[in-house]
Amino acid sequence: MEIIFITGKGGVGKSAVAAAFALNRAQLGKKTLLVELGDQSFYSDFFNLSHVCYTPVNLKPNLDVALLSGQESLKEYALHLIKVESLYKIFFENAVTKALINVAPALPELAILGKITSGPPRNVGPKMPYDCIVVDAYASGHFEALIKAPQGMAQAIRFGPMGDQCRSIDAVLKNSNICRYYVVSLPEELPVVEACELASQIQSTLGVKPIHLLNRCLPINDEDLHHQESKDLQAFQKRMQQQLQHEKEFLTRLQTENHNVFRLPQIYQVDPWKVVETLAQEIPNA
Amino acid sequence: MLKLLQEADVVVCVGSGGVGKTTVAASIAVLGAQLGRRVLVLTVDPSRRLKTTLGLGDQGEITKIKDPSITGELWAGVIQPKQIFDDFVRRAAQKVELAEKILKNKLYIQLSTTLSGSQEFTAMEKLYSAYESKKYDLIILDTPPTKHAIDFLHAPEKLSVLFNEKISKWFRDPEGKDRGLISNLLHTGTRQVLKILESLTGSEFIHELGDFFFNIQSWQSKLQDRTAAVHRLLVGTKTHFCLVSSFDEAKLKEAEFFSREIKKGGYQLSSVIINKAYPKWLDPQLNAPSDQQRTGNTALHSLWNQMTDYYRQKDTCNRSFAAKMSSRCPVLKLPELEHDIADFQGVKEMADVIRQVGVQS
């Protein structure tokens, strides 16, 4: 079982990278689920799908996509625990419960993480028949809050089933044989600064070393930039040389934090599927 | 855009994460101050570098920014959700002991930092108290990063249900001791629900939850008044929304959806800014490649062709988007500058670009 979390600053291309990861694993023959979080689907716009919801829909061979909302995850977990349908109905159709679930501190976050980590070794709730789950996770600050939720709750609520669940979710998140964390950034100042901070937060919270992905790098080699070019391309050539130099500096900065760094190329395609298919060829293996 | 900055009381910059909202908010604030107005820009957790360059402290205080180009005043502040929430509790609770009790509640600690909606609530709270102070002619609010632009408008609703009187009563008096017999019978269902919740979460959680609701009892009405006042301000005629989007199809689709929702909610959407629409040095109109470039066969030639094709295709999407939107509000396209914007100089440069683009359109 492999669970891959993709995070990073907003706008760095997390969703496309997550989709590329999922497609890459599916093409390697693994049953893969691409997961997005929240109440509204991004992938339905991105892939032009009519419907992305809690129940996975098939996207490509071996590849399904689902939208996990806190409410739906909690509902499933509650049904699993309460078992009796009628009691469960009383519970969930109560107006107060509905309102509470929307806002109760950390409950939706916990339910989502509970669902993602419901496979072995925890084996909670209905079985999810996947070898690999790729999570298009929240951006930096919100992601930190997400991975801290089980620890924080387990400390606040020491007794009872909630505390137990929190501890077991936390243990899976810390297990580097199951969970991997990829921090996406761009060869630009602010995304790199945020990526470095986020990576050290992940490491200090979970004790797992995340991997950096420097996205949208120039798809050209250094040596290809030093030929004699016709006059009208010389300004462009100079600009590309400068940009490649910047990229190298950013790569070095990410590496000095003692993390693994992979470069992902900018894909000059407008069609999302073409972007994801091309990017899938560049994705690092486990 | 310039007219807007001269007339508005409040401009709210909305948009999904990573589209450059903070930069746009800071730039239009500079522009407003250059037009002679007293401007305050409130941003949510910008990177430390932007914070140091703008000379902002860590405590969330509002700082004056000085620059020769500014004829009015420019003030900037960073929104610190935890601190604003705590301040609000202290003011609302009146009694010091009561405030301290809430601040120590474990669930409150989670709520004020991680709860969905708390950042949005504090952003609006800060906006309103700045507005009430009457120290500024124009306030620019940079909203918290959300997955979807629409999340910002829904967040306060989500939070305000928490302070709904009914929920609180239920937790403050789960056994129904204060109620008569009939009312007690009616509440049997609710008690059952509470039992289920307890079996799901544990009694300690329920205890903390009850404690929390008991303590916030005193400031519920204040919070609801505040939410209503903020709403009045947001739908007012002198408050304008500015939607910042980036140049890819899914984001543009979202922008279209959002512009409909924002009007439905009674808010004024006054401009759409498409940020980083094209690299400044590769304007698809200005740089049509010659035949000679097209037939070159080096790797650099092929990269040039790929890039220009790509931006030309994107430009087509953008035009159809602008055509669809133009009946609703003006669309401004901003280029991607040659270097990152990470300092005040960059923000000023962006302000110049917005001024130019704003005059042209």
XYZ file of C-alpha atoms in Angstrom:
647
model
C 0.000 0.000 0.000
C 1.289 3.419 -0.973
C -0.299 6.746 0.059
C 1.096 9.812 -1.699
C 0.333 13.314 -0.440
C 0.921 16.207 -2.837
C 1.116 19.647 -1.234
C 2.816 23.044 -1.777
C 1.918 26.710 -2.182
C -1.306 27.518 -4.025
C -0.937 27.790 -7.800
C 2.194 25.666 -8.201
C 0.332 22.966 -10.110
C -0.411 20.477 -7.303
C -3.519 19.075 -8.978
C -1.833 18.364 -12.317
C 1.165 16.811 -10.540
C -1.129 14.649 -8.379
C -3.030 13.493 -11.476
C 0.295 12.705 -13.185
C 1.410 10.655 -10.157
C -1.855 8.738 -10.202
C -1.630 8.057 -13.943
C 2.007 6.989 -13.567
C 1.139 4.436 -10.876
C -1.899 3.216 -12.823
C 0.296 2.661 -15.875
C 2.657 0.608 -13.695
C -0.303 -1.712 -13.109
C -1.318 -0.526 -9.644
C -4.981 -0.020 -8.801
C -4.890 3.694 -8.080
C -7.290 6.204 -6.559
C -6.783 9.911 -7.168
C -8.316 11.818 -4.266
C -9.206 15.489 -4.015
C -10.343 17.148 -0.790
C -13.064 19.668 -0.083
C -16.687 20.275 -0.978
C -16.259 21.150 -4.632
C -14.437 19.249 -7.327
C -11.548 20.743 -9.268
C -11.009 17.657 -11.413
C -14.508 17.785 -12.862
C -13.584 21.141 -14.471
C -10.049 20.014 -15.226
C -10.927 16.732 -16.938
C -14.341 17.873 -18.117
C -16.133 15.153 -16.135
C -19.820 15.467 -15.418
C -19.522 14.274 -11.855
C -16.794 13.696 -9.272
C -18.042 12.677 -5.828
C -17.399 10.533 -2.765
C -17.954 7.288 -4.650
C -14.974 6.796 -6.989
C -15.577 7.099 -10.731
C -13.349 5.451 -13.315
C -11.049 7.733 -15.293
C -8.613 5.430 -17.121
C -7.659 1.739 -16.799
C -6.601 1.155 -13.141
C -7.378 4.772 -12.279
C -10.362 6.117 -10.330
C -11.014 9.596 -8.972
C -13.017 10.653 -5.894
C -13.806 13.823 -3.965
C -13.597 13.326 -0.196
C -15.578 15.813 1.845
C -15.386 15.850 5.612
C -19.111 15.337 5.922
C -19.296 12.256 3.699
C -16.238 10.701 5.333
C -17.699 11.237 8.768
C -21.020 9.784 7.700
C -19.376 6.617 6.468
C -17.333 6.267 9.633
C -20.394 6.833 11.815
C -22.384 4.238 9.904
C -19.536 1.812 10.391
C -19.576 2.394 14.155
C -23.292 2.812 14.797
C -24.229 -0.034 12.463
C -27.944 0.345 13.107
C -29.351 2.278 10.155
C -32.264 3.812 12.057
C -30.083 5.208 14.826
C -27.714 6.532 12.254
C -30.587 8.284 10.523
C -31.736 9.955 13.711
C -28.206 11.115 14.217
C -27.506 12.494 10.769
C -30.872 13.961 10.022
C -30.787 16.004 13.170
C -30.366 19.697 12.232
C -28.001 20.281 15.098
C -25.754 17.406 14.080
C -25.660 18.658 10.528
C -24.574 22.114 11.624
C -22.113 20.744 14.121
C -20.378 18.450 11.676
C -19.765 21.369 9.363
C -17.856 23.288 11.931
C -16.838 21.071 14.837
C -13.123 21.590 15.335
C -10.975 19.205 13.319
C -13.736 16.578 12.952
C -13.969 16.818 9.129
C -10.187 16.790 8.823
C -9.925 13.717 11.009
C -12.670 11.919 9.129
C -10.931 12.586 5.806
C -7.588 11.320 7.085
C -9.388 8.370 8.650
C -10.855 7.470 5.280
C -7.555 7.836 3.409
C -5.732 5.677 5.952
C -8.570 3.167 6.363
C -6.681 0.343 4.607
C -4.109 -1.927 6.237
C -2.780 -1.868 8.901
C -5.763 -0.011 10.426
C -8.523 -1.807 8.469
C -11.350 0.472 9.550
C -14.605 0.687 7.660
C -15.398 -0.530 4.161
C -12.466 -1.891 2.183
C -10.972 0.299 -0.527
C -9.611 -1.929 -3.288
C -6.550 0.164 -4.163
C -2.779 -0.376 -4.150
C -2.059 3.301 -4.291
C -3.877 6.466 -3.153
C -2.697 9.825 -4.466
C -4.038 12.786 -2.505
C -4.212 16.203 -4.135
C -3.954 17.755 -0.681
C -4.444 21.247 0.713
C -1.952 24.097 0.241
C 0.804 24.713 2.801
C -0.846 26.183 5.914
C -4.001 24.132 5.666
C -1.961 20.980 5.039
C 0.055 21.569 8.206
C -3.221 21.878 10.122
C -4.442 18.640 8.516
C -1.435 16.525 9.503
C -1.348 18.035 12.986
C -5.052 17.334 13.618
C -4.695 13.674 14.772
C -1.843 14.502 17.190
C -3.572 17.587 18.523
C -6.879 15.799 19.020
C -5.243 12.749 20.587
C -3.627 15.033 23.157
C -6.808 17.002 23.812
C -9.035 13.919 24.002
C -7.056 11.189 25.699
C -9.854 8.711 26.311
C -12.559 7.127 24.219
C -12.800 5.935 20.633
C -11.915 9.309 19.162
C -8.560 9.436 20.912
C -7.802 5.851 19.823
C -8.669 6.557 16.204
C -6.513 9.682 16.253
C -3.514 7.766 17.530
C -3.857 5.042 14.917
C -4.259 7.574 12.067
C -1.206 9.430 13.332
C 0.825 6.198 13.343
C 0.007 5.548 9.659
C 0.911 9.132 8.686
C 4.286 8.646 10.385
C 4.953 5.317 8.680
C 7.359 6.087 5.847
C 6.751 2.636 4.322
C 3.168 3.686 3.582
C 2.981 7.465 3.351
C 5.077 9.699 1.137
C 4.983 13.474 1.048
C 5.826 15.519 -2.010
C 6.132 19.303 -1.792
C 5.611 21.001 -5.148
C 7.228 24.367 -5.865
C 8.166 26.544 -8.829
C 11.514 28.099 -9.749
C 10.360 31.346 -8.095
C 11.201 32.983 -4.799
C 7.969 32.715 -2.801
C 7.029 29.114 -3.695
C 10.574 27.919 -2.847
C 10.620 29.747 0.490
C 7.220 28.286 1.348
C 8.277 24.808 0.190
C 11.342 24.852 2.463
C 9.262 25.923 5.462
C 6.560 23.376 4.742
C 9.083 20.557 4.300
C 10.638 21.244 7.688
C 7.163 21.410 9.273
C 6.254 18.021 7.803
C 9.514 16.543 9.007
C 9.161 17.899 12.527
C 5.469 16.912 12.799
C 5.693 13.423 11.311
C 9.393 12.556 11.319
C 9.139 11.690 7.617
C 11.374 13.440 5.119
C 9.329 14.923 2.264
C 10.581 15.096 -1.326
C 10.689 18.369 -3.273
C 9.333 18.631 -6.801
C 10.476 21.738 -8.668
C 7.695 22.095 -11.207
C 7.568 23.977 -14.533
C 11.287 23.949 -15.212
C 12.515 24.808 -18.710
C 12.380 21.715 -20.936
C 15.834 22.366 -22.374
C 19.414 21.387 -21.487
C 22.228 23.709 -20.645
C 24.312 22.669 -23.673
C 21.404 23.338 -26.057
C 21.469 26.950 -24.933
C 24.992 27.699 -26.056
C 24.869 27.241 -29.837
C 25.313 30.162 -32.204
C 21.751 31.324 -32.865
C 20.304 33.602 -35.558
C 20.202 37.226 -34.539
C 16.484 37.457 -33.846
C 16.667 34.654 -31.272
C 19.627 35.979 -29.340
C 17.585 37.986 -26.868
C 15.395 34.921 -26.243
C 18.509 32.767 -25.840
C 19.931 35.135 -23.250
C 16.675 35.128 -21.318
C 16.516 31.332 -21.317
C 20.125 31.133 -20.098
C 19.264 33.470 -17.233
C 16.157 31.477 -16.384
C 18.084 28.191 -16.343
C 20.652 29.814 -14.066
C 17.844 30.829 -11.677
C 16.482 27.303 -11.726
C 19.878 25.943 -10.716
C 20.029 28.333 -7.788
C 16.579 27.266 -6.605
C 17.485 23.573 -6.993
C 20.567 24.148 -4.834
C 18.489 25.911 -2.192
C 16.030 23.037 -2.018
C 18.895 20.523 -1.868
C 20.754 22.276 0.949
C 17.785 21.524 3.163
C 19.011 17.952 2.757
C 15.968 16.820 0.848
C 15.619 14.898 -2.366
C 14.669 17.170 -5.256
C 13.163 16.216 -8.599
C 12.796 18.556 -11.534
C 9.528 18.485 -13.496
C 9.368 20.223 -16.868
C 6.917 22.901 -17.937
C 4.528 21.286 -20.403
C 3.569 23.640 -23.202
C 0.135 22.121 -23.772
C -3.274 23.644 -23.200
C -5.207 20.373 -23.031
C -5.158 19.089 -19.401
C -5.004 15.404 -20.392
C -1.977 16.006 -22.591
C -0.287 17.861 -19.716
C -0.975 15.003 -17.305
C 0.083 12.282 -19.773
C 3.356 14.032 -20.578
C 4.053 14.777 -16.934
C 3.326 11.157 -15.933
C 6.461 10.092 -17.872
C 8.586 12.311 -15.629
C 7.248 11.188 -12.248
C 9.759 9.569 -9.863
C 9.070 5.954 -8.922
C 8.733 4.756 -5.366
C -9.794 50.478 -12.251
C -8.461 53.955 -11.406
C -11.982 55.327 -11.037
C -12.792 52.425 -8.753
C -9.774 53.154 -6.543
C -10.777 56.802 -6.305
C -14.360 56.120 -5.290
C -14.531 52.872 -3.342
C -14.499 52.524 0.453
C -13.581 48.858 0.366
C -12.103 46.569 -2.291
C -12.132 42.853 -1.544
C -9.699 40.758 -3.597
C -10.992 37.217 -3.973
C -9.715 34.221 -5.899
C -8.464 30.685 -5.388
C -5.001 30.003 -3.967
C -1.840 30.883 -5.828
C -3.262 33.269 -8.408
C -1.329 36.217 -6.998
C -4.064 37.842 -4.884
C -1.636 39.225 -2.306
C 0.523 40.878 -4.951
C -2.495 42.327 -6.743
C -3.962 43.609 -3.457
C -0.669 45.242 -2.465
C -0.259 46.766 -5.940
C -3.707 48.319 -6.119
C -3.186 49.650 -2.580
C -0.007 51.381 -3.747
C -1.907 52.719 -6.740
C -4.684 54.055 -4.495
C -2.143 55.756 -2.220
C -0.425 57.254 -5.270
C -3.812 58.731 -6.212
C -3.766 60.598 -2.919
C -6.045 58.427 -0.793
C -5.430 57.089 2.698
C -5.213 53.377 2.000
C -4.990 50.357 4.263
C -4.149 46.947 2.832
C -4.870 43.904 4.976
C -3.156 40.723 3.849
C -3.285 37.198 5.113
C 0.031 35.653 6.051
C 2.232 36.765 3.186
C 5.683 35.259 2.930
C 8.165 36.576 5.412
C 10.107 38.314 2.688
C 7.152 40.436 1.596
C 6.519 41.152 5.260
C 10.059 42.426 5.891
C 10.157 44.458 2.702
C 6.880 46.142 3.511
C 8.325 46.727 6.981
C 5.561 44.876 8.819
C 5.982 43.638 12.363
C 5.235 40.115 13.547
C 2.565 41.184 16.001
C -0.001 42.008 13.354
C 0.007 45.740 14.025
C -0.786 48.136 11.202
C 2.318 49.864 9.885
C 2.712 52.965 7.723
C 4.724 52.504 4.548
C 6.587 55.501 3.211
C 7.602 56.058 -0.386
C 8.193 59.252 -2.400
C 5.626 58.140 -5.011
C 2.826 58.111 -2.431
C 0.850 61.335 -2.169
C -1.780 59.925 0.151
C -1.021 57.405 2.894
C -0.273 53.705 2.715
C -0.806 51.437 5.680
C -0.426 47.675 5.774
C -1.277 44.981 8.282
C -1.032 41.207 8.421
C -4.087 39.327 9.583
C -3.292 36.998 12.479
C -6.372 34.813 12.961
C -5.499 33.531 16.430
C -4.773 36.979 17.820
C -7.862 38.613 16.314
C -10.063 35.812 17.583
C -8.571 36.156 21.067
C -9.068 39.936 21.009
C -12.656 39.459 19.937
C -13.279 37.002 22.780
C -11.753 39.384 25.334
C -13.920 42.265 24.162
C -17.073 40.186 23.901
C -16.667 38.310 27.175
C -16.318 41.516 29.214
C -15.266 39.675 32.352
C -11.564 38.793 32.366
C -12.023 35.420 34.095
C -14.625 34.331 31.575
C -12.402 35.319 28.660
C -9.449 33.415 30.100
C -11.633 30.350 30.610
C -12.640 30.351 26.956
C -9.095 30.998 25.772
C -7.952 27.916 27.678
C -10.653 25.620 26.351
C -8.972 22.944 24.239
C -11.607 23.121 21.554
C -11.365 26.887 21.395
C -7.641 26.539 20.763
C -8.344 24.207 17.853
C -11.193 26.402 16.652
C -9.302 29.661 16.556
C -6.408 28.218 14.607
C -7.508 25.362 12.418
C -11.251 25.536 11.954
C -12.475 26.165 8.466
C -14.037 29.587 8.459
C -11.996 31.061 11.285
C -9.507 32.761 8.949
C -12.328 34.214 6.916
C -14.134 35.381 10.027
C -11.041 37.104 11.374
C -10.326 38.718 8.003
C -13.795 40.235 8.040
C -13.535 41.198 11.692
C -10.298 43.077 11.028
C -11.826 44.711 7.950
C -14.816 45.937 9.909
C -12.887 47.332 12.844
C -10.577 49.195 10.428
C -13.643 50.533 8.606
C -15.249 51.644 11.867
C -12.087 53.489 12.907
C -12.602 55.894 9.952
C -8.839 56.318 9.699
C -8.752 55.236 6.066
C -10.461 56.315 2.835
C -9.964 52.967 1.175
C -9.402 49.497 2.608
C -8.102 46.688 0.405
C -8.716 43.214 1.793
C -6.658 40.305 0.547
C -8.751 37.236 1.406
C -7.324 33.977 2.820
C -6.235 31.368 0.295
C -9.028 28.933 -0.506
C -9.260 26.041 -2.921
C -12.159 27.766 -4.616
C -12.870 31.490 -4.771
C -16.422 30.885 -3.578
C -15.283 29.373 -0.254
C -14.574 32.829 1.126
C -18.203 33.925 0.896
C -19.582 30.709 2.360
C -17.198 30.565 5.316
C -18.977 33.038 7.635
C -22.291 31.209 7.181
C -20.585 27.988 8.201
C -19.121 29.628 11.266
C -22.246 31.457 12.303
C -24.266 28.246 12.607
C -21.879 27.320 15.395
C -23.138 30.307 17.319
C -26.735 29.539 16.626
C -28.697 29.778 19.859
C -30.307 26.366 19.406
C -27.070 24.416 19.225
C -25.675 26.148 22.228
C -28.777 25.518 24.366
C -28.617 21.903 23.452
C -25.076 21.536 24.701
C -25.434 23.802 27.665
C -28.359 21.818 28.890
C -28.100 18.345 27.418
C -30.172 16.746 30.150
C -32.973 19.243 29.644
C -33.026 20.096 33.365
C -34.243 23.617 32.748
C -37.156 22.549 30.623
C -40.687 21.506 31.414
C -41.975 17.979 30.941
C -43.377 18.487 27.428
C -40.292 20.211 26.199
C -38.314 17.397 27.770
C -40.188 14.787 25.763
C -39.573 16.751 22.585
C -35.913 16.707 23.331
C -35.615 12.954 23.797
C -34.448 12.717 20.177
C -31.742 15.246 20.733
C -30.483 13.413 23.791
C -30.279 10.260 21.758
C -28.210 12.123 19.191
C -25.895 13.326 21.889
C -25.466 9.732 23.107
C -24.480 8.670 19.607
C -22.046 11.528 19.286
C -20.577 10.478 22.594
C -20.147 6.908 21.432
C -18.367 8.188 18.342
C -16.068 10.638 19.995
C -15.842 9.829 23.690
C -17.134 11.579 26.779
C -14.138 13.846 27.125
C -14.881 15.431 23.768
C -18.521 15.996 24.716
C -17.439 17.509 27.991
C -15.096 19.977 26.261
C -17.760 20.772 23.695
C -20.372 21.476 26.375
C -17.889 23.594 28.280
C -17.086 25.534 25.149
C -20.704 26.305 24.343
C -21.409 27.255 27.925
C -18.596 29.775 27.837
C -19.402 31.392 24.524
C -23.020 31.940 25.580
C -22.366 35.570 26.503
C -20.921 36.685 23.213
C -23.175 34.894 20.804
C -25.378 37.863 20.111
C -22.358 40.106 19.720
C -20.898 37.763 17.149
C -24.140 37.609 15.268
C -24.490 41.412 15.295
C -20.970 41.665 14.026
C -21.594 39.184 11.228
C -24.693 41.116 10.192
C -22.823 44.450 10.202
C -20.011 42.987 8.117
C -22.549 41.636 5.671
C -24.161 45.068 5.330
C -20.748 46.547 4.605
C -19.940 43.883 2.016
C -23.166 44.378 0.051
C -22.920 48.186 0.295
C -22.598 50.284 -2.863
C -19.103 51.489 -1.962
C -17.710 47.984 -1.548
C -16.316 46.381 -4.675
C -15.131 42.847 -5.307
C -12.153 42.201 -7.495
C -11.762 38.635 -8.705
C -8.167 37.591 -9.334
C -7.723 34.583 -11.576
C -4.870 32.908 -13.377
C -4.541 31.938 -16.928
C -5.656 28.348 -17.166
C -8.924 26.918 -18.292
C -10.107 25.343 -15.061
C -9.410 28.581 -13.173
C -11.267 30.598 -15.807
C -14.271 28.277 -15.568
C -14.227 28.785 -11.833
C -14.038 32.555 -12.298
C -17.128 32.443 -14.489
C -19.007 30.413 -11.904
C -17.854 32.713 -9.133
C -18.912 35.867 -10.934
C -22.444 34.475 -11.165
C -22.485 33.465 -7.491
C -21.146 36.796 -6.328
C -23.950 38.651 -8.104
C -26.534 36.232 -6.752
C -25.301 37.031 -3.238
C -25.939 40.733 -3.851
C -22.265 41.715 -3.960
C -20.763 44.000 -6.581
C -18.188 42.385 -8.822
C -16.390 45.365 -10.337
C -13.374 43.877 -12.045
C -11.765 40.604 -13.014
C -7.984 40.530 -13.133
C -6.281 37.759 -15.051
C -2.849 37.648 -13.532
C 0.273 36.369 -15.295
C -1.690 36.201 -18.548
C 1.496 36.092 -20.630
C 5.203 36.721 -19.968
C 5.929 40.415 -20.349
C 8.634 39.680 -22.915
C 6.476 37.316 -24.949
C 3.282 39.167 -25.695
C 1.574 36.942 -28.270
C 0.516 39.943 -30.328
C 3.821 41.747 -30.305
C 6.118 38.826 -30.974
C 4.758 36.991 -33.992
C 7.698 34.849 -35.103
C 9.090 35.351 -38.584
C 9.303 32.493 -41.099
C 12.990 32.297 -40.526
C 12.512 31.514 -36.830
C 9.905 28.910 -37.653
C 12.275 26.952 -39.909
C 15.241 26.961 -37.549
C 16.120 23.506 -36.250
C 17.976 24.026 -32.994
C 16.492 23.020 -29.654
C 16.100 26.696 -28.869
C 14.050 27.266 -32.032
C 11.708 24.477 -31.135
C 11.359 25.830 -27.589
C 10.519 29.272 -28.987
C 7.886 27.757 -31.245
C 6.411 25.684 -28.424
C 6.214 28.685 -26.136
C 4.701 31.092 -28.625
C 2.168 28.484 -29.783
C 1.236 27.806 -26.188
C 0.694 31.432 -25.263
C -1.214 32.059 -28.474
C -3.571 29.166 -27.703
C -4.023 30.437 -24.170
C -4.717 33.884 -25.512
C -7.591 32.442 -27.540
C -9.147 30.885 -24.414
C -8.692 34.161 -22.641
C -10.418 36.182 -25.341
C -13.472 33.983 -25.309
C -13.549 34.268 -21.518
C -13.254 38.068 -21.652
C -16.024 38.205 -24.264
C -18.327 36.156 -22.024
C -17.492 38.262 -18.984
C -17.491 41.705 -20.566
C -21.257 42.060 -20.279
C -20.846 41.693 -16.508
C -17.671 43.605 -15.689
C -14.320 44.688 -17.147
C -11.530 42.138 -17.475
C -7.917 43.261 -17.023
C -5.070 41.117 -18.323
C -1.774 41.546 -16.495
C 1.521 40.219 -17.841
C 3.936 38.088 -15.859
C 6.819 40.361 -14.925
C 10.372 39.426 -15.850
C 11.339 38.724 -12.271
C 9.566 37.564 -9.128
C 7.679 40.126 -7.120
C 9.085 39.745 -3.655
C 9.806 43.309 -2.586
C 8.258 46.755 -2.486
C 9.987 47.729 -5.728
C 8.254 44.821 -7.465
C 4.902 45.823 -6.003
C 5.425 49.375 -7.310
C 6.298 48.019 -10.733
C 3.096 45.971 -10.720
C 1.142 49.081 -9.688
C 2.554 50.873 -12.773
C 1.497 47.977 -14.982
C -2.035 48.007 -13.545
C -2.205 51.761 -14.088
C -1.187 51.352 -17.746
C -3.487 48.403 -18.420
C -6.289 50.121 -16.519
C -6.002 53.271 -18.647
C -5.935 51.289 -21.891
C -9.079 49.331 -21.192
